[in-house]
Amino acid sequence: MRRKKELMVGFLLILPALVVLVALYVYPLALSVYMSFVAQGRFSLANYLKVFEIYWRDIIYSVVISLVATAVTLGLSIGVSGYLRFKSWKFLEIMYKLPLFIPFLIVGHAMRVFLAPHGTLNNLLTRILRIEELPGLSRSWIGLVWAFVWVMTPYAALIVFGAFRSLDNAYIEAAQNLGASRWKIVFDVLIPMCRPSIMVAFILTFVRTISSLTIPIMVGPASPNMITVNMMFRVNYFNDWGTANALGVISYLIVMVFAIYYLKFMAAERGGIKA
Amino acid sequence: MTGFSILKMTLKMVLIFVVLLLVVGPLVGIVLWSFARIWYWPSPVPQEFTLRYWAEVFRQGRVLSSLILSLRIALITVGLSISVAIPAAYAFARYRLPAESVLLFLFLMPQAFPQLPVFINLARVFGKIGLRGNPWGIILAHTMASLVFSLWIITATFKSIPLDLEQAAQNLGASRFRAFWTITFPLGIPGIVAGAIHVFLWSMGEFNAAFFIGAPFIQTAPVLMYTASAGYNMQIASVIAIVLMVPSLLFMLVIEKFLKAEYIAGIGG
């Protein structure tokens, strides 16, 4: 009886949040899947055929760009976290977190100014190297990856460093006593023991990269495009919701395996909150 | 030996320079642009500086009104998001819940899947009920999207407060609500404030929902910034960018100690 009452009160407490989530997230999400199968008022696969015909290159491009950006981000995060696990360096600790809360749109604008052919970076490099001119990196895939890495690294590093730091010193001291170098400890002790957190950092970075719209519009090349940009064009210029939603569903499918791992892992940890 | 340490010092200086260039460099560019009147290649800094664009932003006009609109949207979003998140967070922290794993899945889902298709379809739904091109449409979308991280920040806060304190109050005859209201809630205020600031900053900088739901009549500051930047109006875009960025940087310095990576996934977009 008491337990039943407790279940009841608990449910009532989360009800307002649940209503918001179901009405404004779950419903549009389900709608996006449904709309992707509707073309000219009828149930069909026409939208998907169109997507594969027009956008197959862009889909591959989005996945590759996201994987490259995520790989570089993780490499940097592990490097920074590994270094800070052994040595404290206040400068680096402030620097790696600096881009943390800067909105993606502003990152896009800042990177456009920084990486443009006559931007801040080339301005400095041409002076140091004493050469006439350098090609700009904005509006290229390198600039796009650069912008993603810049904004994703603080967040991924925070997750990885948190895991590294919470690992008991005893493991590290044991390895040190056996004569392991720092980098050997990072690769043979820290990374294997913190694999779940590194996986979470990987998933969140990958999902955030592949679903970002503003950074690709601001710094990405005109063609090929990330699929988010194509979604926007489909809605804004062609009023073509079917194809936009088919692209959306494909983006869900791309992250599906990772998303399920993430949800299971976080649910096992009760939302990532250790009691 | 001395030669070695000089080499080491030099290497460290080079490293500091490279890190500064890579991390701070992009921000320096927009600060320079916000004061530039004339700036032609290959001059490293603008040939002429001006305060004109800063003055323009803060005088009555399109930019100022979009900033005020963003501010209003963000404040209402904070109110809604936090007031829905507090009871739910308390339930996640303290109660047994029906179908708990399903609920956890649901409340974590927005972090695990791309959100853009959801915003696009939300814009479509809002179009049918008159909330498209309406600030309340943006507020509702922001409440939904920010709920996920405000909920987890506040849940973590409530969890960190020892249950014993509440139980002691209850043993002395306080009701469960009174125990929450006089003990857990006041102790949780720092976490709630952190969550609120977080939601505020996110809402101020959010583009996707504001763009699809507000367009074309409602222009929040990020949407206006995007239009200015796309139209190569570099000065105005840079001024708005700095105005939106400074609070975030300040917040980062303040909150540094409390940063818990797992709960800030929603930032950016």
XYZ file of C-alpha atoms in Angstrom:
544
model
C 0.000 0.000 0.000
C 2.740 2.372 1.038
C 4.762 1.424 -2.004
C 1.834 2.051 -4.288
C 1.428 5.525 -2.838
C 5.120 6.214 -3.333
C 4.887 5.160 -7.003
C 1.884 7.434 -7.417
C 3.545 10.504 -5.879
C 6.726 9.900 -7.864
C 4.747 9.711 -11.070
C 2.820 12.904 -10.311
C 6.086 14.731 -9.614
C 7.536 13.901 -13.013
C 4.230 14.356 -14.851
C 4.729 18.016 -15.884
C 8.192 17.228 -17.290
C 6.804 14.149 -19.007
C 4.028 16.159 -20.668
C 6.567 18.678 -21.996
C 8.822 15.900 -23.277
C 6.083 13.863 -24.935
C 4.244 16.789 -26.531
C 7.306 18.717 -27.708
C 9.913 15.983 -28.293
C 8.399 12.520 -28.692
C 5.486 13.663 -30.858
C 7.566 15.670 -33.390
C 10.115 12.833 -33.409
C 7.413 10.298 -34.291
C 6.026 12.766 -36.816
C 9.430 13.039 -38.501
C 9.488 9.265 -38.997
C 5.887 9.192 -40.252
C 6.340 12.163 -42.625
C 9.395 10.543 -44.168
C 7.117 7.834 -45.606
C 4.551 10.239 -47.026
C 4.984 11.637 -50.527
C 2.262 13.470 -52.471
C -0.252 12.606 -49.790
C 0.372 8.871 -50.085
C 2.360 6.320 -48.139
C 5.500 5.506 -50.161
C 9.251 5.173 -50.217
C 9.609 7.980 -52.786
C 11.367 10.292 -50.296
C 14.047 7.724 -49.558
C 14.620 7.017 -53.255
C 15.032 10.747 -53.821
C 17.456 11.025 -50.896
C 19.653 8.220 -52.203
C 19.554 9.647 -55.700
C 20.452 13.245 -54.805
C 22.226 13.004 -51.483
C 24.142 9.727 -51.268
C 27.449 11.575 -51.528
C 26.424 14.039 -48.834
C 25.452 11.208 -46.483
C 28.863 9.570 -46.827
C 30.539 12.966 -46.532
C 28.659 13.741 -43.272
C 29.632 10.423 -41.726
C 33.297 10.755 -42.745
C 33.581 14.375 -41.551
C 31.941 13.461 -38.235
C 34.208 10.466 -37.745
C 37.345 12.472 -38.550
C 36.302 15.337 -36.251
C 35.426 12.880 -33.472
C 38.728 10.993 -33.849
C 40.790 14.201 -33.658
C 38.694 15.440 -30.729
C 39.193 12.210 -28.799
C 42.930 12.154 -29.567
C 43.327 15.695 -28.237
C 41.103 14.993 -25.220
C 43.111 11.914 -24.249
C 46.369 13.817 -24.755
C 45.281 16.762 -22.600
C 43.711 14.524 -19.925
C 46.717 12.195 -19.854
C 49.060 15.135 -19.405
C 46.955 16.751 -16.688
C 46.587 13.445 -14.818
C 50.316 13.523 -14.027
C 51.161 17.208 -14.060
C 49.083 20.192 -13.112
C 49.445 23.087 -15.530
C 46.934 25.853 -14.791
C 47.413 27.456 -18.209
C 46.411 24.308 -20.076
C 43.518 23.672 -17.684
C 42.003 27.070 -18.454
C 42.771 26.897 -22.166
C 41.178 23.560 -22.907
C 37.894 24.594 -21.303
C 37.658 28.040 -22.876
C 35.379 27.201 -25.844
C 33.018 25.202 -23.629
C 29.931 27.403 -23.507
C 30.346 29.350 -26.727
C 27.281 28.777 -28.942
C 27.992 26.868 -32.162
C 26.731 29.734 -34.303
C 29.322 32.076 -32.828
C 32.013 29.440 -33.280
C 30.991 29.301 -36.936
C 31.307 33.064 -37.314
C 34.587 33.243 -35.387
C 36.102 30.424 -37.442
C 35.032 32.058 -40.674
C 36.920 35.201 -39.683
C 39.893 33.214 -38.355
C 40.365 30.747 -41.220
C 39.395 32.952 -44.183
C 42.039 33.396 -46.943
C 42.827 36.843 -45.511
C 41.784 35.916 -41.995
C 43.517 36.248 -38.660
C 45.442 32.968 -38.937
C 46.880 33.574 -42.411
C 47.614 37.167 -41.485
C 49.917 35.932 -38.752
C 51.366 32.937 -40.607
C 52.317 34.914 -43.728
C 54.185 37.348 -41.502
C 56.024 34.660 -39.537
C 56.858 32.578 -42.594
C 57.561 35.688 -44.701
C 55.505 34.527 -47.679
C 53.028 36.365 -49.849
C 49.828 34.414 -49.491
C 48.300 31.232 -48.096
C 45.090 29.474 -49.103
C 42.164 29.961 -46.721
C 40.772 27.026 -44.794
C 37.244 28.328 -44.301
C 34.761 26.878 -46.784
C 36.734 23.645 -46.967
C 36.440 20.306 -45.203
C 39.566 21.071 -43.174
C 38.023 24.287 -41.853
C 34.843 22.413 -41.024
C 36.702 19.703 -39.076
C 38.814 22.419 -37.421
C 35.729 24.267 -36.164
C 34.153 21.055 -34.874
C 37.317 20.006 -33.053
C 37.693 23.467 -31.505
C 34.234 23.445 -29.985
C 33.943 19.704 -29.122
C 37.312 19.107 -27.463
C 36.618 20.911 -24.155
C 33.519 18.868 -23.573
C 35.032 15.501 -24.542
C 38.158 16.287 -22.524
C 36.067 17.133 -19.480
C 34.469 13.675 -19.612
C 37.763 11.855 -20.227
C 39.676 13.870 -17.618
C 36.911 13.265 -15.075
C 37.289 9.527 -15.592
C 41.113 9.644 -15.495
C 41.073 11.672 -12.303
C 38.628 9.431 -10.480
C 40.758 6.364 -11.175
C 42.537 5.229 -8.006
C 46.191 6.275 -7.772
C 47.117 2.758 -6.655
C 46.831 1.419 -10.231
C 49.100 4.123 -11.565
C 51.651 3.722 -8.783
C 51.722 -0.031 -9.320
C 52.489 0.478 -13.012
C 55.110 3.121 -12.186
C 56.801 0.745 -9.747
C 57.065 -1.770 -12.537
C 58.878 0.877 -14.578
C 56.135 1.947 -17.002
C 56.550 5.347 -18.656
C 53.741 7.910 -18.488
C 52.542 7.284 -22.011
C 52.587 3.560 -21.429
C 50.427 4.086 -18.347
C 47.990 6.206 -20.369
C 47.659 3.539 -23.055
C 47.831 0.398 -20.939
C 46.116 1.489 -17.723
C 44.073 4.705 -18.030
C 42.454 4.173 -21.438
C 41.417 0.521 -20.896
C 40.093 1.215 -17.407
C 38.150 4.300 -18.502
C 36.754 2.775 -21.679
C 33.034 3.414 -20.831
C 33.626 7.148 -20.279
C 35.704 7.391 -23.451
C 32.879 5.654 -25.312
C 30.383 8.195 -23.913
C 32.662 11.053 -25.012
C 32.898 9.470 -28.471
C 29.111 9.076 -28.816
C 28.201 12.567 -27.622
C 30.859 14.158 -29.848
C 29.748 12.144 -32.871
C 26.027 12.886 -32.373
C 26.648 16.589 -31.777
C 28.859 16.820 -34.862
C 26.568 15.039 -37.284
C 23.517 16.967 -36.056
C 25.097 20.422 -36.107
C 23.601 22.825 -38.628
C 25.193 26.179 -37.875
C 28.864 25.243 -38.144
C 28.503 23.587 -41.585
C 26.478 26.536 -42.931
C 29.053 29.038 -41.694
C 32.351 27.283 -42.482
C 31.543 24.234 -44.605
C 32.219 24.115 -48.361
C 29.332 24.889 -50.735
C 29.378 21.272 -51.924
C 29.295 18.559 -50.675
C 27.090 19.486 -47.738
C 26.386 17.978 -44.347
C 22.912 16.387 -44.302
C 21.660 18.955 -41.786
C 22.277 21.711 -44.347
C 20.360 19.690 -46.931
C 17.480 19.327 -44.467
C 17.358 23.086 -44.047
C 17.410 23.700 -47.819
C 14.636 21.151 -48.358
C 12.403 22.880 -45.831
C 13.243 26.511 -46.490
C 13.629 26.644 -50.269
C 11.587 23.696 -51.566
C 9.000 23.324 -48.791
C 9.744 19.620 -49.192
C 9.146 18.104 -45.744
C 9.100 14.518 -46.941
C 12.691 14.533 -48.198
C 13.873 16.592 -45.207
C 12.365 14.043 -42.846
C 13.805 11.108 -44.785
C 17.217 12.744 -44.276
C 16.356 13.153 -40.596
C 15.447 9.484 -40.217
C 18.708 8.528 -41.945
C 20.568 10.647 -39.383
C 18.787 8.708 -36.613
C 19.796 5.420 -38.232
C 23.424 6.544 -38.494
C 23.627 7.189 -34.738
C 21.296 4.344 -33.748
C 23.845 1.796 -32.514
C 25.752 4.422 -30.525
C 22.563 5.955 -29.142
C 21.340 2.614 -27.827
C 24.694 1.937 -26.174
C 24.608 5.405 -24.606
C 21.032 5.065 -23.349
C 21.703 1.636 -21.857
C 24.916 2.786 -20.220
C 23.391 5.958 -18.765
C 20.246 4.156 -17.623
C 22.409 1.571 -15.843
C 24.103 4.464 -14.069
C 20.686 6.016 -13.376
C 21.190 8.974 -15.644
C 24.903 9.034 -15.019
C 24.310 9.964 -11.410
C 26.128 7.857 -8.913
C 24.294 7.779 -5.619
C 72.699 20.848 -18.922
C 71.973 24.558 -19.348
C 71.642 24.062 -23.083
C 69.030 21.432 -22.443
C 66.973 23.615 -20.127
C 67.101 26.534 -22.604
C 65.789 24.179 -25.267
C 63.071 23.028 -22.906
C 62.078 26.610 -22.074
C 61.941 27.491 -25.762
C 59.792 24.474 -26.500
C 57.421 25.436 -23.716
C 57.173 29.013 -25.008
C 56.418 27.726 -28.520
C 53.794 25.381 -27.093
C 52.146 28.213 -25.147
C 52.139 30.363 -28.285
C 50.577 27.598 -30.396
C 47.901 26.827 -27.792
C 47.062 30.535 -27.447
C 46.879 30.932 -31.223
C 44.618 27.914 -31.658
C 42.308 28.524 -28.709
C 42.160 32.311 -28.353
C 42.987 33.259 -31.967
C 39.459 32.803 -33.359
C 38.073 35.068 -30.631
C 40.673 37.796 -31.281
C 39.536 37.976 -34.894
C 35.958 38.881 -34.025
C 37.020 41.387 -31.362
C 39.154 43.204 -33.979
C 36.317 43.125 -36.518
C 33.870 44.621 -34.031
C 35.999 47.787 -33.893
C 37.051 47.870 -37.546
C 36.065 50.732 -39.797
C 38.407 49.970 -42.661
C 40.369 46.743 -42.846
C 42.163 45.763 -46.051
C 44.575 42.896 -46.587
C 47.472 42.620 -45.827
C 47.283 44.884 -42.798
C 47.409 42.752 -39.630
C 44.977 45.048 -37.816
C 42.256 47.354 -39.151
C 43.544 50.588 -40.735
C 40.888 52.570 -38.940
C 39.100 51.764 -35.717
C 35.635 52.905 -34.765
C 33.123 52.521 -31.985
C 30.303 53.119 -34.432
C 29.045 49.544 -34.590
C 29.040 49.109 -30.830
C 27.058 52.337 -30.535
C 24.683 51.165 -33.248
C 23.949 47.948 -31.379
C 23.132 49.677 -28.136
C 21.111 52.512 -29.640
C 17.481 51.824 -30.355
C 17.219 49.590 -33.389
C 16.879 46.149 -34.851
C 19.904 44.751 -33.047
C 18.913 46.050 -29.653
C 15.336 44.843 -29.993
C 16.512 41.373 -31.032
C 18.791 41.265 -27.996
C 15.907 42.267 -25.744
C 13.699 39.620 -27.390
C 16.352 36.960 -26.791
C 16.696 38.102 -23.193
C 12.940 37.831 -22.605
C 12.717 34.414 -24.255
C 15.662 33.164 -22.196
C 14.226 34.428 -18.887
C 10.810 32.847 -19.454
C 12.481 29.637 -20.653
C 14.524 29.503 -17.443
C 11.375 29.924 -15.342
C 9.469 27.184 -17.167
C 12.362 24.773 -17.507
C 13.392 25.005 -13.854
C 9.898 24.812 -12.409
C 9.145 21.663 -14.426
C 12.574 20.180 -13.712
C 12.609 20.605 -9.901
C 9.767 18.182 -9.013
C 10.910 15.692 -11.654
C 14.514 15.893 -10.420
C 13.374 15.323 -6.853
C 11.399 12.271 -7.974
C 14.392 10.868 -9.888
C 16.628 11.462 -6.877
C 14.377 10.195 -4.086
C 11.366 8.208 -5.271
C 10.711 4.815 -6.686
C 9.158 5.405 -10.101
C 6.846 3.310 -12.224
C 8.535 1.921 -15.370
C 11.704 3.625 -14.246
C 13.982 2.393 -17.024
C 11.512 3.554 -19.695
C 11.363 6.999 -18.109
C 15.155 7.209 -17.914
C 15.398 6.257 -21.579
C 12.854 8.924 -22.523
C 14.524 11.698 -20.562
C 17.968 10.871 -21.960
C 16.856 10.442 -25.565
C 17.215 14.079 -26.692
C 20.961 13.815 -25.977
C 21.423 10.607 -27.921
C 19.683 11.537 -31.194
C 19.985 14.495 -33.588
C 17.559 17.261 -32.617
C 17.264 19.180 -35.866
C 14.487 16.985 -37.366
C 12.537 17.414 -34.121
C 12.771 21.214 -34.331
C 11.746 21.176 -37.997
C 8.655 19.099 -37.273
C 7.874 21.119 -34.182
C 7.872 24.188 -36.425
C 5.392 22.398 -38.678
C 3.104 21.489 -35.769
C 3.352 25.025 -34.386
C 2.485 26.369 -37.839
C -0.890 24.666 -37.593
C -1.741 26.037 -34.152
C -0.462 29.572 -34.635
C 2.729 29.263 -32.608
C 5.070 29.622 -35.584
C 6.405 33.128 -35.922
C 5.422 33.609 -32.278
C 7.886 34.072 -29.398
C 5.937 31.530 -27.325
C 6.710 28.868 -29.905
C 10.416 29.497 -29.412
C 9.967 29.540 -25.635
C 8.224 26.144 -25.680
C 10.891 24.621 -27.934
C 13.633 26.018 -25.681
C 11.880 24.697 -22.573
C 11.756 21.196 -24.043
C 15.362 21.178 -25.230
C 16.790 22.709 -22.037
C 14.668 20.530 -19.756
C 16.953 17.588 -20.412
C 20.053 19.233 -18.997
C 18.365 21.283 -16.264
C 16.727 18.048 -15.073
C 20.016 16.145 -14.790
C 21.929 19.015 -13.190
C 19.241 19.401 -10.504
C 18.859 15.625 -10.006
C 22.589 15.370 -9.340
C 22.290 18.238 -6.850
C 19.436 16.626 -4.920
C 21.248 13.295 -4.901
C 24.301 14.889 -3.332
C 22.243 16.086 -0.350
C 22.220 13.380 2.360
C 18.866 11.665 2.822
C 19.514 11.550 6.591
C 18.757 15.256 6.900
C 15.263 14.810 5.473
C 14.655 11.713 7.552
C 15.693 13.513 10.719
C 13.169 16.263 9.981
C 10.485 13.679 9.282
C 11.252 11.907 12.565
C 10.632 15.215 14.306
C 7.214 15.303 12.713
C 7.707 17.302 9.511
C 5.726 16.210 6.468
C 7.678 15.046 3.435
C 6.866 18.278 1.600
C 7.931 20.372 4.586
C 11.175 18.387 4.821
C 11.830 19.103 1.126
C 10.866 22.753 1.368
C 12.866 23.598 4.477
C 15.897 21.346 3.968
C 16.545 19.821 0.541
C 15.412 22.784 -1.546
C 17.498 25.462 0.252
C 20.547 23.180 0.237
C 19.991 22.542 -3.465
C 19.871 26.223 -4.429
C 23.480 26.423 -5.710
C 22.810 23.545 -8.101
C 19.474 24.989 -9.158
C 21.093 28.366 -9.830
C 23.837 26.686 -11.864
C 21.147 24.891 -13.864
C 19.216 28.118 -14.364
C 22.251 30.076 -15.600
C 23.069 27.205 -17.863
C 19.591 27.197 -19.415
C 19.733 30.989 -19.747
C 23.035 30.982 -21.640
C 21.938 28.120 -23.862
C 18.675 29.829 -24.757
C 20.450 33.147 -25.504
C 22.726 31.453 -28.033
C 20.323 28.923 -29.524
C 19.856 29.170 -33.283
C 18.147 26.106 -34.786
C 14.781 26.225 -33.002
C 14.660 30.030 -33.093
C 15.386 29.998 -36.821
C 12.808 27.420 -37.907
C 10.059 28.423 -35.483
C 10.596 32.174 -35.446
C 11.276 32.740 -39.152
C 10.735 34.995 -40.853
C 9.054 37.483 -38.524
C 10.754 36.830 -35.204
C 14.486 37.508 -35.095
C 16.336 36.530 -31.963
C 19.891 37.833 -31.554
C 21.536 34.635 -32.908
C 19.235 34.647 -35.959
C 20.068 38.295 -36.627
C 23.757 37.512 -36.154
C 23.477 34.744 -38.710
C 21.783 37.054 -41.200
C 24.433 39.736 -40.654
C 27.318 37.282 -41.012
C 25.809 35.637 -44.105
C 25.452 39.109 -45.634
C 29.126 39.885 -44.865
C 28.119 42.544 -42.390
C 31.133 41.488 -40.348
C 31.118 44.309 -37.804
C 27.508 43.938 -36.673
C 27.797 40.133 -36.629
C 30.958 40.370 -34.530
C 29.467 42.818 -32.034
C 26.433 40.555 -31.480
C 28.734 37.532 -31.224
C 30.784 39.204 -28.478
C 27.681 40.351 -26.587
C 26.405 36.754 -26.622
C 29.773 35.225 -25.796
C 30.964 37.317 -22.829
C 28.365 36.036 -20.315
C 29.294 32.456 -21.249
C 32.973 33.058 -20.603
C 32.223 34.741 -17.275
C 29.935 31.892 -16.271
C 32.630 29.373 -17.154
C 35.057 31.052 -14.764
C 32.472 31.102 -11.963
C 31.161 27.594 -12.439
C 34.535 25.974 -13.101
C 34.498 24.153 -9.793
C 31.052 22.679 -10.275
C 31.443 21.559 -13.860
C 30.229 18.030 -14.287
C 30.689 16.956 -17.855
C 27.847 14.488 -18.041
C 25.162 17.088 -17.537
C 26.123 19.778 -19.983
C 25.606 17.839 -23.177
C 22.889 20.206 -24.306
C 25.136 23.212 -24.699
C 25.905 24.436 -28.195
C 23.821 23.144 -31.075
